[in-house]
XYZ file of C-alpha atoms in Angstrom:
669
model
C -49.375 148.290 94.703
C -46.975 146.519 97.078
C -44.255 148.474 98.854
C -40.812 147.519 97.508
C -37.965 146.687 99.846
C -35.854 149.859 100.270
C -32.676 149.886 98.210
C -30.671 151.446 101.040
C -31.775 148.677 103.430
C -30.022 145.958 101.421
C -27.146 144.547 103.473
C -23.776 144.212 101.745
C -23.753 143.368 98.005
C -21.660 146.467 97.246
C -20.922 145.528 93.644
C -24.560 144.777 92.917
C -25.718 148.117 94.280
C -22.924 150.004 92.558
C -23.627 148.424 89.168
C -27.319 149.293 89.377
C -26.669 152.847 90.566
C -24.180 153.530 87.771
C -26.833 152.554 85.245
C -29.316 154.825 86.988
C -26.809 157.682 86.626
C -25.940 156.858 83.013
C -28.356 154.512 81.182
C -25.889 154.592 78.259
C -23.678 152.191 80.260
C -25.865 149.465 78.825
C -27.485 147.623 81.702
C -26.208 145.091 84.175
C -26.219 141.311 84.448
C -26.436 139.960 87.999
C -25.004 136.458 88.380
C -25.309 134.515 91.582
C -26.792 131.740 93.615
C -30.422 131.757 94.680
C -31.439 133.820 97.693
C -28.893 136.636 97.303
C -31.273 139.615 96.878
C -30.831 139.840 93.095
C -34.496 140.429 92.295
C -35.036 142.492 95.448
C -32.291 144.953 94.484
C -33.543 145.362 90.918
C -37.116 146.043 92.004
C -35.890 148.471 94.654
C -33.925 150.415 92.017
C -37.103 151.394 90.163
C -38.289 153.387 93.175
C -35.078 155.463 93.067
C -35.285 156.409 89.400
C -36.214 160.053 88.665
C -39.641 160.757 87.223
C -40.031 160.617 83.447
C -41.818 163.376 81.443
C -44.093 161.838 78.785
C -46.606 163.010 76.202
C -50.053 162.750 77.733
C -51.967 159.774 76.352
C -49.034 158.335 74.368
C -48.781 154.572 74.850
C -45.107 154.667 73.830
C -43.829 157.154 76.440
C -42.644 159.791 73.967
C -40.550 162.626 75.413
C -42.570 165.872 75.083
C -39.333 167.792 74.470
C -38.505 165.669 71.395
C -41.353 163.306 70.487
C -40.679 160.393 68.147
C -41.828 161.448 64.654
C -42.565 157.790 63.796
C -44.590 157.083 66.958
C -47.686 154.982 66.109
C -49.732 157.246 68.399
C -48.297 160.384 66.776
C -47.584 162.798 65.409
C -47.108 164.745 68.641
C -46.416 168.423 68.962
C -43.428 169.362 71.086
C -44.429 170.950 74.340
C -45.177 170.242 77.939
C -46.258 166.808 79.062
C -46.949 164.980 82.285
C -44.514 163.313 84.652
C -44.827 159.778 85.934
C -42.667 157.311 87.820
C -40.094 155.372 85.817
C -41.463 151.951 84.943
C -39.893 148.626 85.684
C -41.283 146.114 83.207
C -40.653 142.443 83.882
C -40.253 140.046 80.969
C -41.387 136.527 81.947
C -39.205 133.687 80.694
C -42.212 132.030 79.077
C -43.550 135.161 77.346
C -44.759 134.940 73.768
C -43.319 136.963 70.910
C -46.506 139.023 70.651
C -46.370 139.823 74.364
C -42.824 141.123 73.958
C -43.056 143.187 70.767
C -46.797 143.751 70.518
C -49.540 142.353 68.320
C -50.899 143.554 64.992
C -54.525 142.843 64.028
C -53.894 141.010 60.750
C -57.578 140.726 59.834
C -58.154 144.501 60.003
C -54.824 145.170 58.300
C -55.787 143.017 55.281
C -59.441 144.009 55.041
C -59.310 147.673 56.055
C -55.666 148.677 55.715
C -55.701 149.798 59.361
C -52.603 149.375 61.535
C -54.420 148.311 64.697
C -51.468 147.725 67.034
C -51.434 146.649 70.663
C -48.074 147.589 72.263
C -45.955 144.953 73.989
C -43.483 144.947 76.836
C -40.768 146.686 74.787
C -43.056 149.699 74.386
C -43.904 149.673 78.088
C -40.192 149.596 78.997
C -39.220 152.555 76.785
C -37.313 155.101 78.921
C -37.542 152.747 81.894
C -36.163 149.415 83.106
C -36.647 146.076 81.346
C -36.019 143.351 83.895
C -35.518 139.713 82.888
C -35.332 137.296 85.794
C -33.602 134.014 84.896
C -32.460 135.632 81.650
C -30.346 132.576 80.807
C -33.548 130.541 80.404
C -35.091 132.949 77.882
C -36.103 131.330 74.594
C -33.843 131.956 71.620
C -36.417 133.791 69.503
C -37.093 136.229 72.356
C -33.345 136.713 72.799
C -33.052 137.630 69.116
C -35.827 140.220 69.408
C -34.288 141.628 72.566
C -30.892 141.917 70.867
C -32.379 143.743 67.886
C -34.232 146.236 70.080
C -31.201 146.837 72.311
C -28.970 147.423 69.282
C -31.308 149.714 67.321
C -33.190 151.429 70.134
C -36.421 150.552 68.345
C -38.806 147.651 67.923
C -40.224 146.543 64.574
C -43.375 144.445 64.195
C -43.922 143.092 60.713
C -46.686 140.890 59.354
C -46.658 140.185 55.623
C -45.578 143.645 54.522
C -47.524 145.565 57.182
C -45.080 147.015 59.706
C -45.118 149.142 62.845
C -42.065 150.757 64.397
C -41.679 152.453 67.761
C -38.792 153.588 69.958
C -37.564 151.100 72.575
C -34.643 152.416 74.614
C -34.461 150.893 78.052
C -32.132 149.919 80.855
C -31.669 146.162 80.492
C -31.232 144.314 83.785
C -30.970 140.554 83.951
C -30.489 138.128 86.794
C -29.410 134.519 86.515
C -28.210 131.523 88.467
C -25.188 130.089 86.587
C -26.065 126.600 87.815
C -29.070 126.646 85.468
C -27.058 127.366 82.317
C -25.113 130.165 80.675
C -26.122 132.953 78.324
C -25.531 133.108 74.595
C -22.388 135.180 73.905
C -24.356 137.710 71.816
C -26.725 138.525 74.665
C -23.951 138.391 77.254
C -22.065 141.109 75.370
C -25.165 143.348 75.300
C -25.025 143.794 79.059
C -22.744 146.701 79.860
C -21.726 145.458 83.304
C -21.781 142.204 85.204
C -21.636 141.570 88.922
C -21.234 138.371 90.900
C -23.241 138.034 94.099
C -23.005 135.478 96.877
C -24.364 135.138 100.373
C -22.013 136.446 103.045
C -20.307 133.928 105.310
C -20.045 136.468 108.129
C -22.433 135.690 110.962
C -23.171 139.316 111.875
C -24.107 140.238 108.299
C -26.378 137.224 107.941
C -28.093 138.090 111.204
C -28.728 141.631 109.988
C -30.136 140.369 106.684
C -32.647 138.161 108.496
C -33.536 140.909 110.993
C -34.328 143.438 108.248
C -36.241 140.963 106.122
C -38.445 139.893 109.013
C -39.121 143.532 109.899
C -40.099 144.270 106.297
C -42.393 141.238 106.047
C -44.176 142.205 109.278
C -44.839 145.809 108.189
C -43.678 146.770 104.658
C -44.992 150.331 104.816
C -43.578 150.978 108.285
C -40.208 149.515 107.357
C -40.064 151.643 104.191
C -40.894 154.734 106.262
C -37.900 154.068 108.513
C -35.635 154.171 105.458
C -37.380 157.048 103.688
C -34.694 159.580 104.598
C -31.870 157.388 103.260
C -33.884 156.654 100.110
C -34.483 160.361 99.545
C -30.807 161.182 99.984
C -29.787 158.474 97.518
C -32.372 159.630 94.988
C -31.050 163.184 95.280
C -27.507 161.929 94.738
C -28.583 160.136 91.555
C -30.180 163.344 90.257
C -27.049 165.343 91.110
C -24.784 162.808 89.417
C -26.961 162.882 86.294
C -26.684 166.666 86.201
C -22.903 166.502 86.648
C -22.364 163.739 84.083
C -22.218 165.932 80.930
C -19.415 167.986 82.491
C -17.155 165.045 83.393
C -13.877 165.090 81.440
C -12.510 161.817 80.097
C -8.908 162.698 79.309
C -6.567 161.088 76.814
C -4.656 159.393 79.627
C -7.764 157.644 80.905
C -8.747 156.689 77.362
C -5.311 155.179 76.799
C -5.648 153.162 79.999
C -9.041 151.902 78.881
C -7.792 150.876 75.438
C -4.652 149.248 76.861
C -6.682 147.285 79.413
C -9.112 145.936 76.813
C -6.205 144.995 74.551
C -4.290 143.330 77.393
C -7.252 141.142 78.309
C -7.969 140.311 74.643
C -11.657 141.188 74.673
C -13.468 140.891 71.363
C -14.698 143.942 69.498
C -14.825 147.561 70.660
C -17.949 147.492 72.825
C -15.873 146.839 75.952
C -13.829 150.012 75.380
C -16.972 152.107 74.958
C -18.685 150.585 77.995
C -15.577 151.116 80.132
C -15.396 154.765 79.072
C -19.042 155.367 79.937
C -18.732 153.486 83.225
C -15.613 155.398 84.292
C -17.385 158.655 83.499
C -20.421 157.603 85.531
C -18.151 156.612 88.431
C -16.578 160.054 88.447
C -19.997 161.732 88.398
C -21.220 159.456 91.187
C -18.208 160.477 93.270
C -18.937 164.162 92.580
C -15.876 164.735 90.397
C -15.485 166.250 86.947
C -12.346 164.272 86.026
C -11.923 160.553 85.504
C -9.185 159.020 87.674
C -7.226 155.815 87.299
C -9.275 154.297 90.103
C -12.420 154.893 88.024
C -10.856 153.058 85.100
C -9.869 150.181 87.382
C -13.364 149.843 88.845
C -14.891 150.110 85.378
C -12.699 147.234 84.193
C -13.774 145.046 87.109
C -17.413 145.607 86.174
C -17.254 145.648 82.370
C -14.666 143.022 81.404
C -15.141 139.728 83.322
C -18.045 138.460 81.206
C -16.312 139.506 77.980
C -13.168 137.448 78.582
C -14.729 133.997 78.400
C -13.220 131.977 75.582
C -15.599 129.019 75.997
C -18.745 128.335 78.050
C -16.806 126.514 80.757
C -14.499 129.409 81.614
C -15.439 131.103 84.875
C -15.826 134.888 84.608
C -13.078 136.788 86.360
C -10.207 139.211 86.012
C -6.576 138.963 87.095
C -6.258 142.049 89.280
C -2.443 141.950 89.350
C -2.383 142.043 85.558
C -4.954 144.838 85.610
C -2.866 146.934 88.019
C 0.288 146.375 85.945
C -1.508 147.455 82.760
C -2.867 150.605 84.383
C 0.534 151.445 85.838
C 2.307 151.014 82.500
C -0.192 153.307 80.781
C -0.628 155.935 83.462
C -0.292 159.552 82.387
C 1.040 161.849 85.086
C 0.033 165.002 83.236
C -3.520 163.912 82.572
C -4.876 162.831 85.939
C -5.731 165.434 88.578
C -4.439 165.133 92.096
C -6.417 162.325 93.741
C -6.137 164.187 97.049
C -7.609 167.347 95.539
C -11.245 168.444 95.552
C -13.620 165.545 94.964
C -10.814 163.013 95.221
C -12.216 161.275 98.241
C -15.423 160.057 96.640
C -14.322 156.647 95.503
C -17.296 154.274 95.412
C -17.200 151.152 97.562
C -15.670 148.036 96.074
C -17.048 144.672 97.030
C -15.790 141.160 96.840
C -17.929 140.014 93.909
C -16.320 140.261 90.469
C -13.087 141.642 91.940
C -12.025 138.207 93.113
C -9.705 136.563 90.597
C -10.539 133.012 89.502
C -9.091 130.405 91.833
C -6.505 128.024 90.417
C -7.867 124.698 89.352
C -7.304 121.657 91.489
C -4.281 119.518 90.979
C -6.201 116.251 90.824
C -5.388 115.485 87.226
C -1.892 116.924 86.970
C -0.006 113.822 88.101
C 1.846 112.205 85.190
C 0.766 108.675 84.304
C 4.096 107.155 85.367
C 4.200 108.850 88.761
C 3.153 107.146 91.983
C 0.103 108.754 93.637
C 0.363 109.903 97.188
C -0.881 107.645 99.925
C -4.663 107.783 100.264
C -5.143 109.477 96.900
C -4.326 106.861 94.304
C -6.784 104.200 95.415
C -9.054 103.334 98.271
C -7.935 101.016 101.018
C -10.905 98.736 100.325
C -9.150 97.470 97.230
C -11.773 98.734 94.814
C -9.063 99.830 92.382
C -10.415 103.382 92.186
C -7.933 105.666 90.467
C -7.303 109.356 90.683
C -9.291 111.531 88.234
C -7.433 112.567 85.086
C -7.873 115.766 83.127
C -9.958 115.820 79.973
C -8.153 115.904 76.668
C -8.344 118.891 74.351
C -11.942 119.377 73.120
C -12.701 119.331 69.407
C -15.585 120.111 67.074
C -17.887 117.090 66.877
C -20.089 115.771 64.134
C -23.779 116.505 64.238
C -25.834 113.943 66.177
C -29.584 114.431 65.863
C -32.854 112.728 66.748
C -34.751 111.410 63.700
C -38.253 112.525 62.812
C -39.982 115.849 63.427
C -40.364 117.080 66.993
C -42.204 119.910 68.721
C -39.824 120.698 71.551
C -38.211 123.874 72.804
C -36.387 125.953 70.207
C -32.759 124.972 69.730
C -30.261 123.921 67.088
C -30.116 120.147 67.017
C -33.061 118.188 65.563
C -35.812 119.027 63.080
C -38.990 120.340 64.674
C -42.166 122.308 64.106
C -41.381 125.757 65.458
C -42.638 129.343 65.396
C -39.541 130.353 63.459
C -37.906 128.728 60.466
C -38.769 127.973 56.873
C -42.440 127.847 55.907
C -43.596 124.335 55.016
C -47.381 124.707 54.820
C -50.494 126.275 56.298
C -53.238 125.365 58.757
C -56.162 126.959 60.529
C -54.928 128.969 63.523
C -55.338 127.445 66.957
C -55.779 130.484 69.178
C -54.229 133.838 68.224
C -52.784 134.149 64.725
C -49.028 134.764 64.910
C -47.585 133.948 61.470
C -49.923 134.614 58.542
C -49.679 132.460 55.421
C -50.821 135.104 52.944
C -51.229 132.900 49.863
C -53.290 130.306 51.741
C -55.450 133.052 53.291
C -56.196 134.630 49.911
C -56.904 131.202 48.451
C -59.381 130.465 51.258
C -61.145 133.842 50.902
C -61.254 134.058 47.073
C -64.175 131.657 46.378
C -66.495 133.632 48.698
C -66.024 137.155 47.345
C -69.217 137.202 45.243
C -71.458 135.801 47.982
C -69.960 138.316 50.440
C -70.958 141.175 48.133
C -67.509 142.384 47.196
C -67.781 145.524 45.061
C -64.519 147.429 45.504
C -60.857 146.580 45.098
C -60.395 145.287 48.648
C -60.580 141.642 49.589
C -63.400 140.678 51.967
C -61.657 138.586 54.607
C -63.350 136.736 57.457
C -61.825 135.132 60.503
C -62.355 131.652 59.063
C -60.227 132.571 56.023
C -57.057 133.235 57.997
C -54.349 130.598 57.771
C -51.420 130.100 60.102
C -48.063 129.345 58.483
C -46.507 126.086 59.649
C -42.753 126.344 59.969
C -39.895 123.958 60.413
C -36.788 124.808 62.394
C -34.621 123.144 65.007
C -35.270 122.065 68.564
C -33.083 121.446 71.579
C -33.013 117.933 72.995
C -32.233 116.230 76.269
C -28.785 114.711 75.758
C -28.243 112.088 78.446
C -24.640 110.883 78.734
C -23.994 107.406 80.155
C -20.236 107.180 80.724
C -18.253 104.029 81.468
C -15.892 104.796 84.381
C -14.837 101.207 85.043
C -11.357 99.782 85.297
C -11.299 98.852 81.613
C -11.407 102.580 80.844
C -8.855 103.563 83.490
C -5.712 103.875 81.376
C -4.794 107.529 81.845
C -4.297 108.444 78.202
C -7.447 106.584 77.222
C -9.640 108.120 79.896
C -8.258 111.550 79.077
C -9.329 111.057 75.452
C -12.754 109.809 76.547
C -13.290 112.819 78.810
C -12.144 115.092 75.996
C -14.743 113.531 73.700
C -17.536 113.939 76.264
C -16.415 117.526 76.925
C -16.568 118.171 73.174
C -20.106 116.793 73.054
C -21.021 118.996 76.019
C -19.718 122.053 74.162
C -21.813 121.000 71.200
C -24.851 120.628 73.483
C -24.271 124.138 74.851
C -24.175 125.609 71.361
C -27.316 123.725 70.329
C -29.289 124.778 73.442
C -29.790 121.270 74.815
C -30.443 120.084 78.316
C -27.864 117.569 79.510
C -27.601 114.860 82.147
C -24.699 112.656 83.213
C -24.759 109.065 84.479
C -21.634 107.043 85.254
C -21.296 103.333 85.928
C -18.467 101.387 87.560
C -17.992 98.818 90.294
C -21.403 97.360 91.107
C -23.797 100.168 90.247
C -24.556 103.330 88.284
C -24.898 106.864 89.631
C -26.731 109.961 88.389
C -23.826 112.386 88.653
C -25.889 115.263 87.259
C -29.686 115.201 86.817
C -30.932 116.748 83.554
C -30.213 120.470 83.607
C -29.547 123.424 81.328
C -26.209 124.027 83.072
C -23.777 122.395 80.689
C -20.804 123.795 82.580
C -21.997 121.957 85.708
C -21.775 118.714 83.722
C -18.256 119.636 82.602
C -17.214 120.243 86.220
C -18.582 116.846 87.326
C -16.869 115.169 84.394
C -13.492 116.662 85.334
C -13.567 115.052 88.783
C -14.871 111.668 87.589
C -12.864 108.802 89.179
C -12.422 105.418 87.496
C -11.974 101.821 88.583
C -13.824 98.579 89.277
C -15.968 96.373 87.094
C -18.183 97.373 84.151
C -21.916 97.169 84.992
C -23.209 98.303 81.590
C -26.725 97.069 82.363
C -26.864 99.172 85.535
C -25.958 102.285 83.565
C -28.634 101.659 80.933
C -31.307 100.853 83.530
C -30.476 104.037 85.430
C -30.772 105.979 82.173
C -34.152 104.335 81.550
C -35.408 105.549 84.934
C -34.139 109.102 84.347
C -35.721 109.327 80.900
C -39.039 107.963 82.208
C -39.232 110.783 84.751
C -38.146 113.415 82.220
C -40.856 112.339 79.771
C -43.416 113.137 82.444
C -41.818 116.497 83.253
C -41.259 117.671 79.688
C -42.956 115.377 77.164
C -42.190 117.622 74.190
C -38.387 117.501 74.663
C -37.079 114.429 72.860
C -34.102 112.568 74.361
C -30.811 111.557 72.804
C -28.947 108.834 74.683
C -25.146 108.933 74.332
C -23.410 105.850 75.770
C -19.623 106.157 76.079
C -18.063 102.711 76.622
C -15.952 99.937 75.165
C -18.891 97.569 75.714
C -16.929 95.066 77.805
C -19.594 94.315 80.416
C -18.345 92.473 83.499
C -19.653 91.585 86.928
C -22.557 89.329 87.872
C -24.007 86.428 85.895
C -24.142 86.873 82.114
C -23.268 90.600 82.135
C -23.271 90.951 78.335
C -26.726 89.366 77.973
C -28.056 91.520 80.796
C -26.706 94.645 79.099
C -28.362 93.568 75.853
C -31.759 93.196 77.546
C -31.395 96.606 79.228
C -30.524 98.149 75.862
C -33.664 96.737 74.268
C -35.802 98.631 76.787
C -34.597 101.860 75.171
C -35.089 100.425 71.686
C -38.691 99.464 72.433
C -39.494 102.959 73.731
C -37.986 104.558 70.627
C -35.156 106.411 72.359
C -32.671 107.751 69.819
C -29.188 106.643 70.816
C -25.556 106.594 69.835
C -22.709 104.551 71.303
C -19.258 106.153 71.339
C -16.978 103.130 70.980
C -13.910 103.608 73.184
C -12.336 100.235 72.440
C -8.663 100.491 71.545
C -5.709 98.229 70.894
C -4.977 95.605 68.257
C -7.648 93.167 69.531
C -11.180 94.517 69.171
C -14.231 92.540 70.280
C -16.837 94.827 68.712
C -19.035 94.738 71.816
C -19.868 98.452 71.569
C -21.258 97.894 68.064
C -23.442 95.041 69.324
C -24.711 97.267 72.122
C -25.599 99.968 69.578
C -27.616 97.443 67.545
C -29.519 96.372 70.668
C -30.278 100.041 71.364
C -31.479 100.512 67.798
C -28.911 103.248 67.361
C -25.508 103.968 65.849
C -21.938 103.309 66.943
C -19.124 105.775 66.266
C -15.500 105.598 67.279
C -13.684 108.434 68.984
C -11.972 109.264 65.694
C -15.245 109.228 63.744
C -16.770 111.632 66.261
C -14.541 114.461 65.067
C -16.133 116.824 62.559
C -12.887 116.956 60.560
C -12.550 113.175 60.412
C -12.257 111.595 56.971
C -14.142 108.513 58.177
C -17.376 109.740 56.607
C -20.002 112.439 56.449
C -22.148 113.719 59.313
C -23.737 110.832 61.206
C -27.340 111.151 62.293
C -28.504 108.857 65.041
C -30.307 105.915 63.507
C -33.838 105.231 64.669
C -35.957 102.120 64.430
C -38.493 101.828 61.647
C -41.277 102.250 64.208
C -39.695 105.457 65.474
C -39.170 106.938 62.004
C -42.774 106.233 61.132
């Protein structure tokens, strides 16, 4: 077994270390989500925490880590008699992003269950993580069906495995730790709320700290065991402090004054539900125990808010997590109770944990690029370039709205999502087939039908059904998949009117919100002047696309063909990378191609490349004014897709029902 990097040797990252230690003191806090850029010791810190956790007493031979003092009466390996057990190190179980459902929850032998009535169960990762740490690296990339199972287990403290009426239940209480890079996409709100705390990490910009990080890492890589031995004393002291804080925790008093501050803070920041209040109370209590105190102070409540509230305040996926510290201080001051808090200078008052610069930093004000009114004159050097290209200052996106459903025709087999029809592991049952590999979803009626004709030749004499492996049938299911939504946005001079471009950006932002909710990958291409540019390669980070869209400048001619050809190149590469994820091309333009010889004909030929390859497409027609040329509609016909106006894109529009993207007859077949 490899030697982990010592927890006490991690340089800086105060908030990260504090969040992990508070969960080690009080697992009831509910875990921690670590957000940050790559290379910031996220995974290193989590793995190092496992070595600090106190040993766990377990029933000898129990695969589900039952506590010998109070064994689970429903344990599949039970019943166990209460008594002494054995102690082992706390486990850190890692859940791979690409894990199967059976690997997570465990697998039931369906053949033995049907033929013999035996619950032959092989435990999964949830059973391994019971009373330990469940670590999910890149948790934002976890498949939806695994997220649902994880949510159920975290909420109920138990895992249920059911196959056609045969069920197994076992306890699954664990410390949930997730790490993620926000550039690769955000978490579903339901899972985000399950994490008790969140911390933001970033690489230090201080030269001395960076030097020390490199020095320690190189020393560890050269001799892991020797490096760990150098830090053994610090590790032992920290482990002893965790044990002492755990022992002190039940005696910590959370007074009415602190409770009032917690409730007032959650109300002031308009967090949803009551989980935030409960998490703050548990975190403040753990902070007091960590500091060696038996009373919760206002400073504990403040630190608890900075850790527990930022990720619960997001009103849409594009809001950056953060907390206004001035507002927090005002709220705490207005609800302070002089008679409830002990003297902070008294015994134990000097044990305030360190506070870092991660989630404490309030969100920075947005740039002023789009705030200039349309009639105002831009400052010199900002309104347009001296080359005379006619480039104009970016404008802010209009208010987003709920869009109509746009989907890819046919039946796909891509990653689980919420947009287009697909064959999936979850959804409504549409048929049965012979299993390819391990059986995961039994089609009971088809299995019985396959086994019934052979009962006499197999010598059936009793009431049981003689079932062979060849009789088993896998249920085929239909659900929804996520797609690659590639936006091709016209940023030319014909789109540059400020109110018009604001509406166009608002429409694209609305479609991006829809893509986030439907678990799509997105990409963004813009065209103007003489060429097209891939502003954002296909990614799961929808908020990154929104940020690029906000700063999109406009001006110049309208090279529609260049935009479509660039999209063709991007989709060609993506088909090689992920052939099962079907694309949806969304072209946002008025269709008025200009520049070069025969620009409209060239755009038409470029569009037919997508039509020939069967790419589902939709053109958002941005043409406005009393004179309409209908060029966007012609472009949609060349693409083999559908044209919708900005008004028709709204879900509450009376222009018609939900529009699916039209496909060619070859594609539908």
